[in-house]
Short mmCIF file of C-alpha atoms in Angstrom, two decimals:
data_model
loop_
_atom_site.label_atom_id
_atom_site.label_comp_id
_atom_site.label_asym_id
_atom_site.label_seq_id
_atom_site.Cartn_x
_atom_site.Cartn_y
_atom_site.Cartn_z
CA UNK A 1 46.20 22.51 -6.01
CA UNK A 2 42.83 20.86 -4.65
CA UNK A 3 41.42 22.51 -1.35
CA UNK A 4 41.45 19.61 0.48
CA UNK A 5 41.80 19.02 4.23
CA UNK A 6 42.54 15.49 6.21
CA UNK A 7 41.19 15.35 9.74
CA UNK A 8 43.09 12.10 11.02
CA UNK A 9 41.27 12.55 14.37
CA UNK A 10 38.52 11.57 12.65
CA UNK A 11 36.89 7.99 12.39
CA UNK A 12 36.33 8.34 8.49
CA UNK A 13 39.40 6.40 6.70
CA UNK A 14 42.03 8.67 4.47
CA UNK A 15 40.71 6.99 1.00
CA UNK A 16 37.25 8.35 1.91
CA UNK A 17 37.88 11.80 2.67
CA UNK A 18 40.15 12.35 0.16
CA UNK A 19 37.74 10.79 -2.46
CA UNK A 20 34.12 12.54 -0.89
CA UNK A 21 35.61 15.97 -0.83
CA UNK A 22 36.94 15.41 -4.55
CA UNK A 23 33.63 14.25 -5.40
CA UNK A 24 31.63 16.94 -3.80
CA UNK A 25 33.89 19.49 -5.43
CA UNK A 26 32.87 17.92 -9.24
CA UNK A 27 28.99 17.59 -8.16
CA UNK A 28 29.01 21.00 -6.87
CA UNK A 29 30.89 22.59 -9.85
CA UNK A 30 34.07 23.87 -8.15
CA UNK A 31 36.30 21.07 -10.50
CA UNK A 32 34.63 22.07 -13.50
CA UNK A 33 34.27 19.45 -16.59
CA UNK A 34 37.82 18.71 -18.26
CA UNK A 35 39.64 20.42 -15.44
CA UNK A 36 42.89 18.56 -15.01
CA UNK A 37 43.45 16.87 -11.17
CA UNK A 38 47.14 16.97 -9.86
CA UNK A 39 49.12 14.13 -10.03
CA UNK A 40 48.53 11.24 -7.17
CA UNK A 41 52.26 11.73 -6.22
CA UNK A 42 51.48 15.72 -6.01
CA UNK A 43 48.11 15.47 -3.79
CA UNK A 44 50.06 12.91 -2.05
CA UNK A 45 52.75 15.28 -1.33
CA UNK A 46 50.39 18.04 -0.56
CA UNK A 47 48.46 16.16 1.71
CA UNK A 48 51.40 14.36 3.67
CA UNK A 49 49.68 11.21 2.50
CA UNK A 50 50.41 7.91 1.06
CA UNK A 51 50.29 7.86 -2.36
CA UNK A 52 48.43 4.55 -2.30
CA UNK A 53 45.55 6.18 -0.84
CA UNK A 54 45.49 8.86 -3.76
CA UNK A 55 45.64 5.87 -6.02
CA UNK A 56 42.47 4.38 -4.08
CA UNK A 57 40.59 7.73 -3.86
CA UNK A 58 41.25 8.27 -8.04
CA UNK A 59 40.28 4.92 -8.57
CA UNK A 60 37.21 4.79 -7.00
CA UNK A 61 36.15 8.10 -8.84
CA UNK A 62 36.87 6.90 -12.09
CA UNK A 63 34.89 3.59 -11.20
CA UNK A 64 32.08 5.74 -10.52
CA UNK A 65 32.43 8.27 -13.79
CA UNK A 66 33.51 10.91 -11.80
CA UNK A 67 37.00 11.20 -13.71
CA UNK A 68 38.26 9.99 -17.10
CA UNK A 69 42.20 9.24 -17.75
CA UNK A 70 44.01 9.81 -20.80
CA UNK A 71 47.34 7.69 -21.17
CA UNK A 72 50.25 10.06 -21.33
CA UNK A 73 48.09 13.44 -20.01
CA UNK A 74 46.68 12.96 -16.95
CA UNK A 75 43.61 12.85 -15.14
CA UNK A 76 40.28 14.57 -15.89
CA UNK A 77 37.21 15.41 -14.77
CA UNK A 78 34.69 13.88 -16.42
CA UNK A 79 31.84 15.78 -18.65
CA UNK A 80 27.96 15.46 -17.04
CA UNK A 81 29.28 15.07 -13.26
CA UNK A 82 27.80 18.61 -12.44
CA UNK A 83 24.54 18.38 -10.35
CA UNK A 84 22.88 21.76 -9.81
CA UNK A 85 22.18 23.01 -6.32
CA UNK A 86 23.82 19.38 -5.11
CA UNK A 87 23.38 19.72 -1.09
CA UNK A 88 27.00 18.37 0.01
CA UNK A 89 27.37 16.13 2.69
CA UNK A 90 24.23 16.23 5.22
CA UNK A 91 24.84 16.13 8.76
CA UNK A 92 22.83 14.48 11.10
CA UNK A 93 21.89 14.87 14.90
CA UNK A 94 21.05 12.16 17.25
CA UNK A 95 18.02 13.92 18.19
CA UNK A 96 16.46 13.94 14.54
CA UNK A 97 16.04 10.07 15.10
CA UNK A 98 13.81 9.89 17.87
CA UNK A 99 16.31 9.85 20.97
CA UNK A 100 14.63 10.58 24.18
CA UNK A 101 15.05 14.34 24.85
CA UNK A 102 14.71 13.73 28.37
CA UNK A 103 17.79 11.34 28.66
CA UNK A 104 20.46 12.82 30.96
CA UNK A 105 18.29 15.50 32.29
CA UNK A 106 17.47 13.90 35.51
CA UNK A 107 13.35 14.19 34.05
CA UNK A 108 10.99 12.41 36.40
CA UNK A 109 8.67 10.84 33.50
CA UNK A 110 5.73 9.61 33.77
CA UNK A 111 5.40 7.87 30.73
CA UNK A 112 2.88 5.29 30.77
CA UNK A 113 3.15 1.52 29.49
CA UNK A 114 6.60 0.91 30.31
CA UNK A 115 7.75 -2.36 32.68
CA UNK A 116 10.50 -2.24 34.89
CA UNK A 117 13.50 -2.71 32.31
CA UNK A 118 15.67 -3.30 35.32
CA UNK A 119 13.88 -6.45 36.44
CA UNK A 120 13.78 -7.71 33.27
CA UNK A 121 15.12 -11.50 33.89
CA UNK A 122 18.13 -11.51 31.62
CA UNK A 123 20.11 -14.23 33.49
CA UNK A 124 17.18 -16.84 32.59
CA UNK A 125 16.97 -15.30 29.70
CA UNK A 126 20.54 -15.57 28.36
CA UNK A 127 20.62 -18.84 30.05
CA UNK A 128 17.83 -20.00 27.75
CA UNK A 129 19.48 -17.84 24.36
CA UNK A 130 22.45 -19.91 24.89
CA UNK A 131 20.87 -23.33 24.85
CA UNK A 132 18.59 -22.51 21.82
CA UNK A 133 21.69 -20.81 20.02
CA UNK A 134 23.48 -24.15 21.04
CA UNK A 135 20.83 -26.43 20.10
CA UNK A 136 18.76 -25.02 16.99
CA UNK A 137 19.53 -27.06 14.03
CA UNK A 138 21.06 -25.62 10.97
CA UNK A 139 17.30 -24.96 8.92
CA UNK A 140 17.11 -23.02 11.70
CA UNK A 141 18.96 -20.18 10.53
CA UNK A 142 17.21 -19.91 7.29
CA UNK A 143 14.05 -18.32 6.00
CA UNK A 144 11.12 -19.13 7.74
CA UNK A 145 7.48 -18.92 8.03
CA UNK A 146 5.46 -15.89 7.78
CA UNK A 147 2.65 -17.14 11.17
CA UNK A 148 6.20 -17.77 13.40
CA UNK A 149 7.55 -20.84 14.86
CA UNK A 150 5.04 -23.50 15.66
CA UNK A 151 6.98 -23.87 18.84
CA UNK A 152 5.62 -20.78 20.11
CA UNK A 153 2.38 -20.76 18.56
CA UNK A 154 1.80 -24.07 20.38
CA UNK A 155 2.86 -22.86 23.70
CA UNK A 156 0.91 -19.90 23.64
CA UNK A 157 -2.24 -21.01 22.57
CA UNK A 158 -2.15 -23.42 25.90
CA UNK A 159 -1.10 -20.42 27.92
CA UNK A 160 -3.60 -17.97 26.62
CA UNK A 161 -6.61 -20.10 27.44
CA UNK A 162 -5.03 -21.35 31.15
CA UNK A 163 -4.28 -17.55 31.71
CA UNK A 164 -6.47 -15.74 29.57
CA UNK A 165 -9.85 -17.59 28.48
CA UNK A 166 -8.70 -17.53 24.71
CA UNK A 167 -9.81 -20.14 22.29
CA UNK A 168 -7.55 -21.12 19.64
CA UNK A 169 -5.52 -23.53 17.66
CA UNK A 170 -2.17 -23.08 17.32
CA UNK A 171 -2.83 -22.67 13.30
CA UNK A 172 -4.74 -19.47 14.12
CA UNK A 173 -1.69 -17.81 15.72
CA UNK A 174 0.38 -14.99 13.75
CA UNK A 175 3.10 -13.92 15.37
CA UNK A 176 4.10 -10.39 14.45
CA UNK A 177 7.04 -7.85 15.48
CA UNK A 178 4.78 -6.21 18.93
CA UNK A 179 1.13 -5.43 18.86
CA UNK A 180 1.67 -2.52 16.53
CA UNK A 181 2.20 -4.71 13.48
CA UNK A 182 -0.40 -6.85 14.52
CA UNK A 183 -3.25 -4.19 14.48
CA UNK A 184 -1.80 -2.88 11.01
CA UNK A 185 -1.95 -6.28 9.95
CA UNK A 186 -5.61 -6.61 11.13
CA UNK A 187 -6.42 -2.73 9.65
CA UNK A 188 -4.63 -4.25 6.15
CA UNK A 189 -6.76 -7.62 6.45
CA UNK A 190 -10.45 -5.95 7.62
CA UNK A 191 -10.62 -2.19 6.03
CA UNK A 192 -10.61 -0.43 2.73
CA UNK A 193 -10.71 3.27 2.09
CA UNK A 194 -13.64 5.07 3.73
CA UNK A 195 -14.79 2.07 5.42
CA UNK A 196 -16.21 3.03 9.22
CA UNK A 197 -14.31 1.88 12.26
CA UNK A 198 -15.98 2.25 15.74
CA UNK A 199 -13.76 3.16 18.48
CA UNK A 200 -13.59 3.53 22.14
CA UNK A 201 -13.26 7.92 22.86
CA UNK A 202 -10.29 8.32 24.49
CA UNK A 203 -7.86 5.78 22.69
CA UNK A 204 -4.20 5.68 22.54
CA UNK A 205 -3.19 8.09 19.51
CA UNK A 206 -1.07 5.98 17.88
CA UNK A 207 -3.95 3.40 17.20
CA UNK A 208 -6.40 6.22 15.48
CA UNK A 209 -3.02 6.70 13.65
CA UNK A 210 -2.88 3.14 12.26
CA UNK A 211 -6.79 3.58 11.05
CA UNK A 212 -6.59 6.75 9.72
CA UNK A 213 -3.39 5.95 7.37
CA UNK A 214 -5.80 3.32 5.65
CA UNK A 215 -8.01 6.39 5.14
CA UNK A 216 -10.85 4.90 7.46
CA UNK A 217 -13.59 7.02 9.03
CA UNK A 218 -13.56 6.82 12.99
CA UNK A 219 -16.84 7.03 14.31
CA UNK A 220 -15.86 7.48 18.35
CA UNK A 221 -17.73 5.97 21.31
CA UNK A 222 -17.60 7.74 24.68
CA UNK A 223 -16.21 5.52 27.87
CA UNK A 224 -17.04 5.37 31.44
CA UNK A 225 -15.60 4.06 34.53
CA UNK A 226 -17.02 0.33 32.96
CA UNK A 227 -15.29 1.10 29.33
CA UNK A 228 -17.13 1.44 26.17
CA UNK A 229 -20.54 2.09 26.67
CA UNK A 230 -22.18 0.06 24.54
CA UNK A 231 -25.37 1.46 24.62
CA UNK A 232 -24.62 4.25 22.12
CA UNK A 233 -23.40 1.53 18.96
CA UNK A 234 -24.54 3.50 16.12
CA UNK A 235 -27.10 1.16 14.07
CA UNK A 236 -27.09 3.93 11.12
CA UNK A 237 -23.95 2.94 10.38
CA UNK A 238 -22.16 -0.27 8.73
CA UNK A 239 -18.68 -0.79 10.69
CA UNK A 240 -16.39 -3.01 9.21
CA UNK A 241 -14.54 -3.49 12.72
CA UNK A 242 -14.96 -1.90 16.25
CA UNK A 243 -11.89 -1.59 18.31
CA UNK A 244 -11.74 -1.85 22.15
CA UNK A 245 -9.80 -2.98 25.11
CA UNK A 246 -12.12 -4.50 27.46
CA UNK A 247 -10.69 -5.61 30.14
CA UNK A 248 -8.02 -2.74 30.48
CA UNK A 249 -9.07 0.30 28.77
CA UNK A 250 -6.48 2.67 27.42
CA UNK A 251 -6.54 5.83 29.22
CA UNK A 252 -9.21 5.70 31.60
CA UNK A 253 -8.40 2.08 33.04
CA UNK A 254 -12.11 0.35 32.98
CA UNK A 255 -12.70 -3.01 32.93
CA UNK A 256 -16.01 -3.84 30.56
CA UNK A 257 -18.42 -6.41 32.23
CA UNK A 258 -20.22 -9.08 30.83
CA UNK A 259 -23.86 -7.05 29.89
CA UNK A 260 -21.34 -4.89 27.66
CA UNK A 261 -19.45 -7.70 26.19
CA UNK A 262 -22.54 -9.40 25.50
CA UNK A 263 -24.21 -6.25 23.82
CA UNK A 264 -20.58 -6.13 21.93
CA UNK A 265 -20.99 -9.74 20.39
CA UNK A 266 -24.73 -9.36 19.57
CA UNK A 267 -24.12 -5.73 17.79
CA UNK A 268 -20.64 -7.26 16.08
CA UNK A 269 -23.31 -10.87 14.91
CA UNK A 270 -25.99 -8.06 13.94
CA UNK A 271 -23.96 -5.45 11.85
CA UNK A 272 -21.63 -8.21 10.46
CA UNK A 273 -18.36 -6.60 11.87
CA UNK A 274 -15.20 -7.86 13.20
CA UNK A 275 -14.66 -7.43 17.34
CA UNK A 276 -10.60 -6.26 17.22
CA UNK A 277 -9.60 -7.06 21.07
CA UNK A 278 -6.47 -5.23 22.63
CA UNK A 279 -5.31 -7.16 25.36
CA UNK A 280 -2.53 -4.74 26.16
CA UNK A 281 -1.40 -4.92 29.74
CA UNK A 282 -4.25 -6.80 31.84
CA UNK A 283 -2.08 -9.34 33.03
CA UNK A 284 -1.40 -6.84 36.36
CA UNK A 285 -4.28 -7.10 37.80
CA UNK A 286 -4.17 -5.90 41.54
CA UNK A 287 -7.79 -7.26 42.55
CA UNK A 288 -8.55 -10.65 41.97
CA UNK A 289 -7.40 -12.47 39.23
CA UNK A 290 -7.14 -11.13 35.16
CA UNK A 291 -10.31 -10.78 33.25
CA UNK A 292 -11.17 -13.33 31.18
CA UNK A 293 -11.00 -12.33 27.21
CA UNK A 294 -13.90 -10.99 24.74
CA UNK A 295 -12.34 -13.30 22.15
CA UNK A 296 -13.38 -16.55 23.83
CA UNK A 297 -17.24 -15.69 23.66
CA UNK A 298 -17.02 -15.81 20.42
CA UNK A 299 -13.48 -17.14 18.54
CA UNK A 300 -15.46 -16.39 15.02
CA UNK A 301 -16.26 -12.79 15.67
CA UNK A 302 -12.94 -11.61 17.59
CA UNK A 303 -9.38 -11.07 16.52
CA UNK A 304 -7.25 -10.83 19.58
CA UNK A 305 -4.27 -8.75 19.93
CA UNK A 306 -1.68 -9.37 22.37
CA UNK A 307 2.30 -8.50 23.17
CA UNK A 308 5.43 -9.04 25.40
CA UNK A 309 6.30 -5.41 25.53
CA UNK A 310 4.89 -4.64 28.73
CA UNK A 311 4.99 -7.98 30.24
CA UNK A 312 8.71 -8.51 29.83
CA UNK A 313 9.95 -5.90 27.81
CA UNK A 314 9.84 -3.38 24.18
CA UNK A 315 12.61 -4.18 22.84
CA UNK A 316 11.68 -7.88 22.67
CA UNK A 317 9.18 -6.72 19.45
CA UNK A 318 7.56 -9.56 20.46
CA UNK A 319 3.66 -10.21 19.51
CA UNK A 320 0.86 -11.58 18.60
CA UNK A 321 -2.69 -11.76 16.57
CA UNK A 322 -5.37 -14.83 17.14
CA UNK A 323 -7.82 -14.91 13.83
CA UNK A 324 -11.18 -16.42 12.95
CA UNK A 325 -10.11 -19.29 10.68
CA UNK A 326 -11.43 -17.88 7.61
CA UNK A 327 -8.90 -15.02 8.20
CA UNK A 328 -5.16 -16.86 8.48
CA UNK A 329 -4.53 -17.48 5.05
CA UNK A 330 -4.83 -13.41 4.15
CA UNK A 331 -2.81 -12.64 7.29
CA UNK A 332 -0.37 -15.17 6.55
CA UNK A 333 0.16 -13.38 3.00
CA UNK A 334 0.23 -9.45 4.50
CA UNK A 335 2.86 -11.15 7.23
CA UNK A 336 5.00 -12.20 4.46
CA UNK A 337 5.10 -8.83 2.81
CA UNK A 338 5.57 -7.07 5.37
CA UNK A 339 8.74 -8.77 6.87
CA UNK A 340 8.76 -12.01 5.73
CA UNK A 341 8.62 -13.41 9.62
CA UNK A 342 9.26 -12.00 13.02
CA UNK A 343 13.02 -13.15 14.22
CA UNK A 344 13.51 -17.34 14.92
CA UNK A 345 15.59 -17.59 17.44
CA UNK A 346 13.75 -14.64 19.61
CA UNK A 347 10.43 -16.96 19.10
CA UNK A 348 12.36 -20.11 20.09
CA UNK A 349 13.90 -18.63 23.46
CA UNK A 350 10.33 -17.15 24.09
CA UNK A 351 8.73 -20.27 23.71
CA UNK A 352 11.01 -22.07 26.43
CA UNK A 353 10.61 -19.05 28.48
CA UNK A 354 6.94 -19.65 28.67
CA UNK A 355 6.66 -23.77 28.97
CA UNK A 356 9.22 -23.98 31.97
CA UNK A 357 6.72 -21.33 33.59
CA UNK A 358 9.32 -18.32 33.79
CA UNK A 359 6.85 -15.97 32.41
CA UNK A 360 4.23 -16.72 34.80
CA UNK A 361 6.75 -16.64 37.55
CA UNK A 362 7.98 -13.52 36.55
CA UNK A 363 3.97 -11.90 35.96
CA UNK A 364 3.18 -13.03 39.99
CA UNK A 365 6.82 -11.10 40.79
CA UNK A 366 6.23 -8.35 38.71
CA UNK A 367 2.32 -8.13 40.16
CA UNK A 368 4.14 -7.82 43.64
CA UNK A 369 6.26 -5.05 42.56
CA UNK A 370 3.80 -2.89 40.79
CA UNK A 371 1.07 -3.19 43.31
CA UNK A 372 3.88 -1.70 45.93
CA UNK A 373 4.60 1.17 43.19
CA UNK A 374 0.67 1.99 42.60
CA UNK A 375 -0.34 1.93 46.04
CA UNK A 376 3.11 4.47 46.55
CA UNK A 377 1.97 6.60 44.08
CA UNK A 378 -1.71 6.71 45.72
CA UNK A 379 -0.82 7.91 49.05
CA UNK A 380 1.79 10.40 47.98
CA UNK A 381 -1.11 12.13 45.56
CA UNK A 382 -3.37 11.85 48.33
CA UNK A 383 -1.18 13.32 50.88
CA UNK A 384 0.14 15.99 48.49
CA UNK A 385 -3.04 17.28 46.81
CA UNK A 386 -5.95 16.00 49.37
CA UNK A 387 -9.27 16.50 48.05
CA UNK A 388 -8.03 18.37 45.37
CA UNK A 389 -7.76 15.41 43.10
CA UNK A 390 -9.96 11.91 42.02
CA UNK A 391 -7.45 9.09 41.38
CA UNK A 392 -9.49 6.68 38.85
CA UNK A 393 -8.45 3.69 36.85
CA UNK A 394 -5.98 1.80 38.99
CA UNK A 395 -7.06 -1.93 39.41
CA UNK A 396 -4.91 -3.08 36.36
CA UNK A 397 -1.94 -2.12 34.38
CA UNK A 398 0.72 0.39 34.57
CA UNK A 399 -1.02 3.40 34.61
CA UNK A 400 -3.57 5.33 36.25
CA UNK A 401 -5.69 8.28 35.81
CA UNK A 402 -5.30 11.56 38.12
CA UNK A 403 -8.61 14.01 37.44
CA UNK A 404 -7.84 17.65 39.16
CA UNK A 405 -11.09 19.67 40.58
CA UNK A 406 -9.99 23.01 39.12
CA UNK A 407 -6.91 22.56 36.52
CA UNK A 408 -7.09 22.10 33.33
CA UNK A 409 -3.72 20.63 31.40
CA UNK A 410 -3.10 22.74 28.46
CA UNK A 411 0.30 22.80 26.31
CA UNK A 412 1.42 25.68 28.26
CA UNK A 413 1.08 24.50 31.56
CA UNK A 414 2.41 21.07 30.49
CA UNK A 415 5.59 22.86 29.45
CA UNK A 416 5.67 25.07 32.17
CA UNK A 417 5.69 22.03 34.68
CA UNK A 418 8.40 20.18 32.94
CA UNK A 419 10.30 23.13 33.32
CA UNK A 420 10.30 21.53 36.93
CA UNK A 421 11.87 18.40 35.81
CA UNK A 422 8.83 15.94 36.03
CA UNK A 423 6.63 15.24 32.95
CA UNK A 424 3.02 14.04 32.55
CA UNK A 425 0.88 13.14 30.40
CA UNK A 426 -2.96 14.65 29.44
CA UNK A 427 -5.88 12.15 28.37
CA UNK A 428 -7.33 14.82 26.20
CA UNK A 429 -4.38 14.80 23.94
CA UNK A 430 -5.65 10.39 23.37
CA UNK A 431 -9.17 11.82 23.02
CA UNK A 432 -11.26 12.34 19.11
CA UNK A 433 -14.15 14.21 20.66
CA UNK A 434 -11.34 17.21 22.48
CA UNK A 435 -12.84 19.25 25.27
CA UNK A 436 -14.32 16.19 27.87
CA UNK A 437 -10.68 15.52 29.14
CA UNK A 438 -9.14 18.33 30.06
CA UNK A 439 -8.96 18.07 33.87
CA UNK A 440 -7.08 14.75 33.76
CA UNK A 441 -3.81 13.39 33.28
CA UNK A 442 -1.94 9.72 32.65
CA UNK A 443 0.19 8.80 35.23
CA UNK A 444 2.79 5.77 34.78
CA UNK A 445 4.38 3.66 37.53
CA UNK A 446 6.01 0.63 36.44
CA UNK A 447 9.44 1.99 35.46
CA UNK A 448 9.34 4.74 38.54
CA UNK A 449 11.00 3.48 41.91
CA UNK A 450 9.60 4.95 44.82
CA UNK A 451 12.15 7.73 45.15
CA UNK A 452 11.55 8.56 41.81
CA UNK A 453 7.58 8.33 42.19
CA UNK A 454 7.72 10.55 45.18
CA UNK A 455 10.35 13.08 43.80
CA UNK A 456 8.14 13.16 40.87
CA UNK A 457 5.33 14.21 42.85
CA UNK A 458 7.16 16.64 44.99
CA UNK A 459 8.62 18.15 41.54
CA UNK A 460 4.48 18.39 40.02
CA UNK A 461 3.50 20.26 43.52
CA UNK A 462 6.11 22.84 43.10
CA UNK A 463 5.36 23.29 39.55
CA UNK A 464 1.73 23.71 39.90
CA UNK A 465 2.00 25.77 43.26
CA UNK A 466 4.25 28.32 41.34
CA UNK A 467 1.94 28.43 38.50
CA UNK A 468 -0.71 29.10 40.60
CA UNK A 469 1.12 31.72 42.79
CA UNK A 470 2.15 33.62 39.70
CA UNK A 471 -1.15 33.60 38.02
CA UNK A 472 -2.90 34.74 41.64
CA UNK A 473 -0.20 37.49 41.47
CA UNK A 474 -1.39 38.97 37.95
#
């Protein structure tokens, strides 16, 4: 008789156990080829089953070669099933996948970039879902095209230049799933193997990934408290694109003024490169009102790169690129390939969203709330680790920048603290050129309450007192 088990506790129908175990046992070798297979009404019998789903199982796994039948003698196992060193039935773990290790820990993280997914406004927004649902005609459900729905594009290109000082047309709007798409659309569209990208030194990680898997060459640019500083633009070199984020840079939170953007556009005109603008977060600005954008000195010379995901929230995969003319068409074509086009209906709700003014309601709301968590976060650093510490890089955004006298973050000591239950994050591990970083760290606010903020800071006290106390010790 087959060793076979059922496990009705199991979500996994009878027909399919019955048949993968069968299988596995002919892959593997075990049922050997020509070996005979009990009757349905025996295995049925044996297995307290119905016979019907014997039938099923032995149907299935003749369908697929596994078995031969020979009127009058039975079933068979079929010759060539036999795969050598066949690995059975992998099992997987939630954790392989990416699931947030820090989930139902009761981690304080300080993750930077993410909004308050709480406030999200999901009673306008289902409000607005179920009129476009309601409303879109039938075409609507059907393929669409690759730039997104001129809806949107329309809508955005008016609120981009009220909000943002962007020049464009509608026409030179892609729409793309989240600014990550959009700047591998742009690497795609711009670069070619070995071809030199300039970049602001430190930069998210993830971006120098996107470059790199084209097989660019970085060349890195140091930043100061004003950004990039453009003063060092190599001139022995021919860039085919030089990435920044002026009015928000990512880690160190400067905000590039109009001598550097100026020096940007000439250098960009000069070398006969491409200005890629990350506009990532500026929207929360805390003094005065957002910086205008490097793309509308010169619409020719920048591609602007913009999303939802910290505005409203990630999971919308909502974004956006804004091309020189000259540039759609290609884009239009990688868009295609790449997904065909970004969801319809989620580009229709956003689109309503935006021209009955919830989004900038919900930016002024959301400006309200963050300023309240920044300013929280300020005074309990202050009042924890006094002098201590320099607090840099907070006038926009969700993040700022904590730079410690005499500590320097390695991978130890950033294991060690979340042993404490709060986790951090260093600049160096965002910087190309490793060493200048060491003392500082990326602190994020917008998803923290208060209590959180302030038991996250309490948590980071202990852990570094302890550290220190121990090391004193030795």
């Amino acid at each position: 008789m087959l060793w076979i088990t059922i496990d009705r506790s199991l979500d996994i129908p009878l027909i399919r156990q019955v048949y993968e175990q069968i299988r596995v046992l002919i892959l593997n070798g075990d049922l050997q080829s020509g070996e005979k297979l009990p009757s349905t009404r025996e295995l049925a019998s044996e297995l307290k089953v119905s016979r019907n789903v014997i039938l099923e199982a032995y149907d299935q796994l003749l369908a697929e070669g596994f078995l031969v039948s020979q009127m009058g003698s039975g079933t068979f196992v079929a010759d060539g099933a036999f795969l050598k060193e066949h690995g059975g039935i992998p099992s997987f773990h939630s954790t392989d996948w990416g699931e947030d290790k820090n989930k139902g820990h009761n981690m304080i993280n300080f993750r930077s970039g993410i909004p308050a997914l709480d406030l999200f406004p999901r009673k306008i927004w289902a409000r607005l879902s179920l009129a476009i649902w309601n409303e879109a005609a039938p075409s609507t459900f059907g393929y669409d095209v690759p730039e997104g729905r001129y809806e949107l594009r329309q809508v955005l290109s008016r609120y981009l230049l009220k909000t943002r000082g962007v020049v464009c047309h509608p026409e030179q709007i892609v729409v793309t799933s989240g600014a990550t798409q959009a700047l591998t659309l742009v690497s795609k569209l711009l670069l070619s193997t070995e071809d030199s990208v300039i970049i602001e030194d430190p930069i998210t990680s993830d971006i120098q990934t996107i470059f790199k898997a084209l097989g660019s060459s970085l060349y890195p640019i140091p930043v100061d408290e004003y950004g990039i500083k453009t003063s060092l633009l190599p001139s022995h070199i021919s860039p085919k694109l030089v990435f920044v984020t002026p009015s928000h840079q990512y880690p160190l939170g400067g905000v590039l003024p109009i001598q550097r953007r100026i020096q940007l556009i000439n250098y960009s005109r000069k070398t006969s490169c491409y200005l890629v603008e990350d506009d990532y977060d500026s929207e929360f600005r805390y003094e005065g009102p957002p910086v205008s954008s490097l793309q509308g000195l010169d619409p020719e010379r920048v591609l602007y790169i913009g999303s939802f995901s910290k505005i409203l929230s990630p999971a919308l995969r909502m974004g956006y690129v804004i091309l020189p003319s000259h540039l759609i068409e290609k884009c239009r074509k990688l868009k295609w390939f790449s997904d065909l086009h970004t969801p319809s209906m989620d580009q229709l709700i956003l689109a309503r969203f935006i021209e009955e003014g919830h989004l900038e309601r919900h930016i002024m709301k959301m400006k309200k709330i963050y300023k309240k968590r920044r300013d929280f976060l300020i005074h309990c650093l202050k009042t924890t680790f006094s002098n201590n510490i320099k607090i840099c890089g907070y006038s926009t955004g969700l993040h700022l920048i904590v730079e410690w006298k005499e500590c320097h973050f390695s991978k130890d000591l950033l294991d060690e603290i979340e042993v404490f239950g709060v986790k951090i994050y260093p600049v160096e591990d965002h910087a190309i050129e490793k060493g200048k970083h060491k003392n500082r760290i990326i602190l994020g606010f917008g998803h923290l309450t208060n209590g959180e903020i302030e038991e996250g800071i309490t948590r980071l006290n202990q852990a570094m007192y302890s550290i220190k106390s121990r090391t004193s010790a030795t």
